[in-house]
Amino acid sequence: MADQADISLQEFDAVDESFFEVEEISQNEKEARDRAAERQKFAKDFSFRQLGSVAEYIEPVSSAHPLEYVLNVFEENPDVQAVPVEEFDVVIGYIDRKTLENATKNVVRRFMVKETAKYVKRVPLILYAKEYCEQCLGKVSAAAKEYGISFFPIFHHRKSFYGLVSMEDLIARISDVRQQDMEKARVVQQGILPDAIDLKRFPFQIRAWNRMANPIGGDLYTVYSLSDTKYLIGCFDVSGKNVAAALVTIALGSFFSALKRFPQVVSTPEKIISELDLFIEDIVPMGTFVTAGIFYVDMEAKRLSVFNCGHTNIYFFIPGPSDGQRRTIRLSEVEAFLPPLGMGATAESLAGGDVKIPCCAIESGLRAELYSDGLPDMQTDEGIRFGDDRTKDFFKTLYPKKEQDVIQGIEDAVAHWTGKSMLPDDITVVDVAF
């Protein structure tokens, strides 16, 4: 093998001469590459919400070019749907593939059509890469409707073309942005709800189940310690839906978070509920209100007080006498006897001293049920409402279940009734057992 290698080297002469060809780049190509590189550099400066992150750079063609030139651009770039067109080095509009195909769909028309300028869709709107997609949607939609425009040139500054954005891509990006915002809001909203670990820190059993009809909604539940022996348990339902309702629930959560830092400010349930009523009245627009079912638990006195502020009926199950074989369970319900929160009327009613607050003794086996009106309002695939009577019967079946089976029992009941239908409203169930 070594001899063969030596012979090979003797048979060939190595000439020190480069055989690589130097690629010739035209001035136009060089300028195009420079613009693309500049755009790539600036792309990092724009957030997901700005037009610069959506725009796609396509080399502009001159309106003075023959239409055949534009046809070649589309043929060489099958994914390109529109090409920006410039006059005097400034992009003034675009020509789209569909328009061009219609103009040249037969041989005769293709032969007769010569001028690119004749088919340019001029865009009477200046959009900059730094502008935010959502803020531009109004004027972009208006221009699209008035002038039949589907693509919009985006500029880095007054005359520097940055890229082209289609109406379809703009709407898709706004949809993505809103979806991301919704997901962030959902995480924030879920974060203010006590989790399973938080709920195990109390001297009674409490299980909570929540499902929003949309990513965010207007239901909230909370458990707040007034002292080592006194607690406040609440289920809240904000009027309205989606973002507006979710913002109010976050405000409610902040109210109770503030109470934990200033426990000396309010010490009685009446005072807390009155302050909450006035707090909501101050921050929400007129017409928005919050229904609430609230328990005040005094483990030292073994008493439970109930406040129903325009909320759904609250159910209580108390063990009754037994004949040795079968035990009686007594059912009691508390209807709304106070106005919803957020109008100042609840604080006024409690300040008057004429409201009689329902109370019961806390004994082993006592079970209390709070829920939002999304439970009786849920519907089957045929549109049949669950209703108040079935809601009461549901809690009867929930009473004998073991602690670990309560959440699954709620989940199964909702899934069985709703099937594949959408929830018309948020559902929250809070089960408290002593």
XYZ file of C-alpha atoms in Angstrom:
434
model
C 0.000 0.000 0.000
C 2.873 2.340 0.793
C 4.459 1.681 -2.642
C 1.210 2.441 -4.446
C 0.938 5.718 -2.603
C 4.469 6.668 -3.633
C 3.755 5.822 -7.276
C 0.591 7.967 -7.196
C 2.507 10.942 -5.956
C 5.095 10.484 -8.692
C 2.461 10.246 -11.448
C 0.717 13.574 -10.644
C 2.053 17.088 -10.409
C 0.307 19.361 -7.864
C -0.188 22.840 -9.298
C -0.692 25.609 -6.753
C -3.715 27.194 -8.391
C -7.193 27.907 -6.978
C -10.095 26.366 -8.842
C -12.863 28.140 -6.856
C -14.934 30.637 -8.773
C -15.729 34.007 -7.230
C -19.479 34.545 -7.129
C -20.412 37.741 -8.838
C -23.081 39.665 -6.901
C -25.037 42.387 -8.605
C -25.590 45.710 -6.904
C -29.309 44.973 -6.513
C -28.611 41.600 -4.908
C -26.082 43.183 -2.581
C -28.577 45.831 -1.509
C -31.241 43.168 -0.970
C -28.885 41.139 1.216
C -27.924 44.232 3.175
C -31.592 45.081 3.786
C -32.329 41.510 4.869
C -29.366 41.585 7.259
C -30.525 44.930 8.632
C -34.028 43.564 9.132
C -32.629 40.504 10.920
C -30.709 42.807 13.231
C -33.765 44.938 13.994
C -36.069 41.910 14.410
C -34.581 41.293 17.839
C -35.758 44.743 18.907
C -39.451 43.931 18.493
C -41.638 42.013 20.898
C -44.184 39.358 19.994
C -46.870 42.051 20.176
C -45.304 44.462 17.674
C -45.805 44.562 13.909
C -42.081 44.093 13.343
C -42.299 40.538 14.667
C -45.078 39.645 12.200
C -43.781 41.334 9.052
C -42.163 39.173 6.386
C -39.488 40.764 4.254
C -40.028 40.386 0.499
C -37.838 42.259 -1.950
C -39.917 45.091 -3.489
C -40.319 45.400 -7.237
C -40.558 48.652 -9.125
C -43.870 49.718 -10.607
C -41.876 50.422 -13.778
C -40.973 46.751 -14.133
C -42.890 44.813 -16.789
C -45.549 42.502 -15.415
C -43.598 39.520 -16.714
C -40.919 40.332 -14.154
C -43.447 40.145 -11.308
C -44.789 36.873 -12.704
C -41.302 35.417 -12.518
C -41.013 36.522 -8.884
C -44.174 34.605 -7.994
C -43.098 31.560 -10.012
C -39.730 31.457 -8.251
C -41.355 31.925 -4.815
C -44.467 29.707 -4.649
C -45.095 30.541 -0.969
C -45.207 34.288 -1.557
C -48.767 35.617 -1.837
C -47.983 39.297 -2.363
C -45.040 41.384 -3.518
C -44.448 44.973 -2.355
C -44.261 47.561 -5.122
C -42.230 50.751 -4.943
C -42.116 54.044 -6.797
C -39.105 56.339 -6.510
C -37.593 53.912 -3.965
C -40.620 54.120 -1.639
C -43.056 51.214 -1.211
C -46.526 52.444 -2.093
C -48.525 49.208 -2.173
C -48.418 45.631 -3.379
C -49.542 43.279 -6.091
C -50.947 39.939 -4.969
C -50.772 36.557 -6.611
C -54.519 36.195 -7.082
C -54.858 39.537 -8.873
C -51.953 38.705 -11.148
C -53.296 35.248 -11.954
C -56.668 36.727 -12.926
C -54.982 39.334 -15.100
C -52.885 36.770 -16.977
C -54.938 33.600 -16.836
C -54.973 33.114 -20.604
C -52.306 33.529 -23.245
C -53.956 36.508 -24.951
C -54.368 38.510 -21.768
C -50.865 37.628 -20.658
C -49.515 38.941 -23.956
C -51.552 42.156 -23.753
C -50.897 42.989 -20.085
C -47.586 44.786 -19.792
C -47.680 47.388 -17.010
C -47.171 46.426 -13.367
C -48.366 49.827 -12.115
C -51.845 49.166 -13.471
C -52.411 46.299 -10.994
C -50.824 47.743 -7.878
C -53.080 47.998 -4.827
C -52.022 51.225 -3.182
C -52.085 51.292 0.622
C -53.010 54.748 2.025
C -51.771 53.824 5.475
C -48.352 54.154 7.083
C -47.575 51.439 9.635
C -44.343 51.179 11.588
C -42.634 48.049 12.867
C -42.584 49.408 16.419
C -46.393 49.763 16.563
C -48.414 47.214 18.527
C -50.653 44.811 16.641
C -53.747 45.295 18.790
C -53.512 49.086 18.641
C -53.325 48.973 14.834
C -56.227 46.596 14.330
C -58.886 49.333 14.150
C -57.271 51.421 11.413
C -56.069 48.343 9.532
C -59.586 46.851 9.529
C -61.078 50.154 8.373
C -58.591 50.426 5.493
C -59.116 46.798 4.520
C -62.874 47.307 4.398
C -62.789 50.628 2.540
C -60.089 49.846 -0.018
C -60.221 46.043 -0.247
C -56.652 45.693 1.023
C -55.315 42.369 2.288
C -51.622 43.207 2.787
C -49.913 46.139 4.484
C -46.351 47.439 4.055
C -44.521 47.935 7.341
C -41.794 50.549 7.664
C -38.871 50.867 10.027
C -39.025 54.610 9.601
C -40.659 56.926 7.085
C -39.105 55.532 3.892
C -37.330 52.376 5.029
C -39.408 49.359 4.045
C -39.307 46.626 6.686
C -41.713 43.932 5.513
C -45.216 42.973 4.482
C -48.023 41.862 6.810
C -51.197 40.155 5.679
C -54.505 40.859 7.360
C -54.768 37.146 8.067
C -51.381 37.006 9.820
C -52.166 40.143 11.829
C -55.444 38.708 13.129
C -53.736 35.392 13.898
C -51.021 37.169 15.876
C -53.552 39.196 17.861
C -55.407 35.969 18.595
C -52.159 34.381 19.824
C -51.386 37.406 21.991
C -54.830 37.351 23.567
C -54.619 33.620 24.137
C -51.298 34.066 25.908
C -52.746 36.899 27.981
C -55.720 34.725 28.885
C -53.433 31.912 29.978
C -51.378 34.271 32.142
C -54.576 35.692 33.648
C -55.842 32.151 34.287
C -52.643 31.275 36.155
C -52.898 34.469 38.225
C -56.555 33.834 39.021
C -55.983 30.202 39.966
C -53.107 31.357 42.142
C -55.418 33.316 44.433
C -57.542 30.225 45.139
C -56.509 28.158 48.176
C -54.976 24.868 47.064
C -55.467 21.421 48.608
C -52.517 21.915 50.966
C -53.867 25.256 52.204
C -57.264 23.703 52.895
C -55.752 21.038 55.168
C -54.505 23.604 57.676
C -57.854 24.121 59.358
C -59.517 22.264 62.254
C -62.324 21.111 59.959
C -62.491 19.389 56.606
C -62.941 21.607 53.584
C -62.984 20.560 49.950
C -63.360 22.950 47.035
C -63.962 22.312 43.337
C -63.917 24.985 40.648
C -64.333 24.974 36.892
C -64.519 28.109 34.783
C -66.739 28.245 31.693
C -63.894 30.178 30.024
C -60.152 30.381 30.743
C -60.929 33.056 33.328
C -64.174 33.821 35.109
C -66.014 35.375 38.004
C -66.040 32.703 40.728
C -63.884 32.775 43.842
C -63.677 30.881 47.121
C -61.527 31.677 50.126
C -60.798 30.583 53.696
C -59.491 33.248 56.038
C -58.233 32.875 59.622
C -59.424 35.644 61.923
C -57.632 34.032 64.879
C -56.556 30.598 66.082
C -60.200 29.649 66.632
C -62.205 31.888 64.302
C -62.454 31.525 60.518
C -64.253 32.996 57.530
C -65.197 30.766 54.581
C -66.608 32.384 51.455
C -67.905 31.533 48.001
C -68.259 34.519 45.644
C -69.850 34.933 42.225
C -69.212 38.143 40.269
C -71.842 39.388 37.831
C -70.621 39.408 34.247
C -68.126 37.106 32.595
C -64.576 36.724 31.344
C -62.003 39.472 31.862
C -64.142 42.036 33.716
C -65.424 39.445 36.196
C -61.955 37.944 36.636
C -60.497 41.339 37.532
C -63.059 41.701 40.308
C -62.181 38.255 41.717
C -58.522 39.290 41.810
C -59.545 42.442 43.672
C -61.498 40.278 46.123
C -58.433 38.115 46.614
C -56.321 41.193 47.299
C -58.856 42.338 49.913
C -58.431 39.129 51.907
C -54.659 39.166 51.412
C -54.604 42.650 52.927
C -56.690 41.447 55.878
C -54.012 38.893 56.720
C -51.495 41.712 57.088
C -53.784 43.971 59.123
C -55.881 41.619 61.287
C -56.477 44.306 63.910
C -58.474 46.465 61.479
C -61.522 44.203 61.363
C -62.326 41.582 63.964
C -65.990 40.617 63.442
C -67.638 38.972 60.423
C -70.175 41.809 60.170
C -67.361 44.353 59.989
C -65.436 42.341 57.384
C -68.492 41.872 55.168
C -69.419 45.560 55.481
C -65.891 46.644 54.549
C -65.881 44.202 51.631
C -69.212 45.589 50.417
C -67.869 49.151 50.446
C -64.552 48.072 48.914
C -66.308 46.460 45.947
C -68.589 49.471 45.568
C -65.523 51.712 45.265
C -63.687 49.692 42.614
C -66.338 48.253 40.283
C -68.474 50.151 37.753
C -72.132 50.737 38.498
C -74.222 47.685 37.731
C -71.532 45.186 38.735
C -72.137 43.266 41.942
C -70.962 40.160 43.770
C -73.143 37.515 45.376
C -71.609 35.751 48.349
C -72.242 32.868 50.691
C -70.110 33.301 53.818
C -69.588 31.185 56.941
C -68.224 32.561 60.184
C -66.811 29.626 62.138
C -66.102 29.993 65.863
C -64.477 26.748 66.976
C -64.120 27.988 70.547
C -67.838 28.715 70.955
C -68.750 25.831 68.607
C -71.009 28.133 66.580
C -71.394 28.672 62.837
C -72.985 31.874 61.511
C -74.262 32.242 57.939
C -74.352 35.312 55.698
C -76.138 34.926 52.368
C -75.658 38.044 50.241
C -77.841 37.483 47.180
C -76.246 34.055 46.712
C -77.682 30.634 45.934
C -79.356 28.688 48.736
C -76.895 27.315 51.272
C -77.480 23.752 52.489
C -76.716 22.255 55.892
C -76.872 18.603 56.889
C -77.014 17.753 60.579
C -77.128 14.214 62.017
C -80.471 13.438 63.621
C -81.677 10.663 65.927
C -81.033 7.019 65.100
C -83.290 4.000 65.660
C -80.300 1.681 65.801
C -80.546 0.655 62.168
C -81.115 3.874 60.256
C -80.032 7.369 61.189
C -81.967 10.504 60.258
C -80.172 13.380 58.570
C -81.729 16.795 59.011
C -81.513 19.167 56.055
C -81.712 22.930 56.444
C -81.226 25.692 53.894
C -80.555 29.406 54.170
C -81.840 31.632 51.391
C -80.475 35.073 50.558
C -81.395 37.592 53.262
C -78.799 40.281 52.476
C -78.293 42.240 49.217
C -75.390 41.368 46.901
C -72.064 43.025 47.672
C -70.866 46.093 45.812
C -73.850 48.403 46.247
C -73.359 49.553 49.839
C -76.733 48.071 50.807
C -75.247 45.145 52.742
C -73.128 47.425 54.922
C -76.181 49.583 55.543
C -78.313 46.566 56.488
C -75.712 45.193 58.903
C -75.151 48.626 60.456
C -78.871 48.917 61.225
C -78.720 45.988 63.622
C -82.104 44.642 62.517
C -80.734 41.717 60.496
C -80.945 38.380 62.274
C -77.940 36.226 61.408
C -78.738 32.473 61.190
C -76.531 30.398 63.493
C -76.203 26.732 64.371
C -74.160 24.664 66.779
C -71.063 22.961 65.418
C -71.256 19.249 66.136
C -69.702 16.140 64.697
C -71.274 15.258 61.355
C -72.357 18.805 60.463
C -71.919 19.420 56.736
C -72.314 22.805 54.994
C -72.453 23.352 51.223
C -71.654 26.532 49.309
C -71.889 26.727 45.526
C -72.211 29.237 42.694
C -75.231 29.400 40.388
C -73.258 27.727 37.612
C -74.179 24.389 39.223
C -77.985 24.655 38.863
C -77.511 26.472 35.533
C -75.488 23.719 33.854
C -77.273 22.017 30.960
C -77.369 18.707 29.140
C -76.604 18.342 25.442
C -80.367 18.774 24.884
C -80.423 22.058 26.834
C -82.108 20.694 29.993
C -81.125 22.750 33.042
C -79.884 20.977 36.188
C -82.080 23.209 38.339
C -82.471 23.884 42.046
C -84.265 20.644 42.951
C -81.583 18.450 41.390
C -78.946 20.596 43.095
C -80.483 19.877 46.490
C -80.731 16.166 45.668
C -77.111 16.175 44.532
C -75.922 17.451 47.911
C -77.997 14.755 49.605
C -76.041 12.128 47.675
C -72.780 13.925 48.447
C -73.315 13.904 52.221
C -72.485 10.239 52.950
C -69.372 10.206 50.757
C -65.975 9.865 52.369
C -63.656 12.868 52.405
C -61.445 11.519 49.635
C -64.470 10.843 47.386
C -66.157 14.257 47.574
C -64.222 15.963 44.765
C -64.644 12.977 42.464
C -68.358 12.958 43.276
C -68.672 16.592 42.178
C -66.599 15.962 39.064
C -68.706 12.951 38.073
C -72.003 14.774 38.600
C -70.969 17.716 36.416
C -69.517 15.482 33.698
C -72.588 13.208 33.673
C -75.052 16.086 33.336
C -73.195 18.310 30.887
C -71.868 15.570 28.602
C -70.278 17.343 25.650
C -72.119 20.624 26.144
C -70.330 23.823 27.121
C -70.716 25.230 30.609
C -72.937 28.342 30.488
C -71.366 29.674 33.676
C -68.526 29.046 36.118
C -69.116 26.362 38.745
C -67.717 26.410 42.266
C -68.587 24.002 45.074
C -67.235 24.340 48.620
C -67.927 21.445 50.984
C -67.253 21.982 54.707
C -67.454 19.101 57.193
C -67.060 19.136 60.978
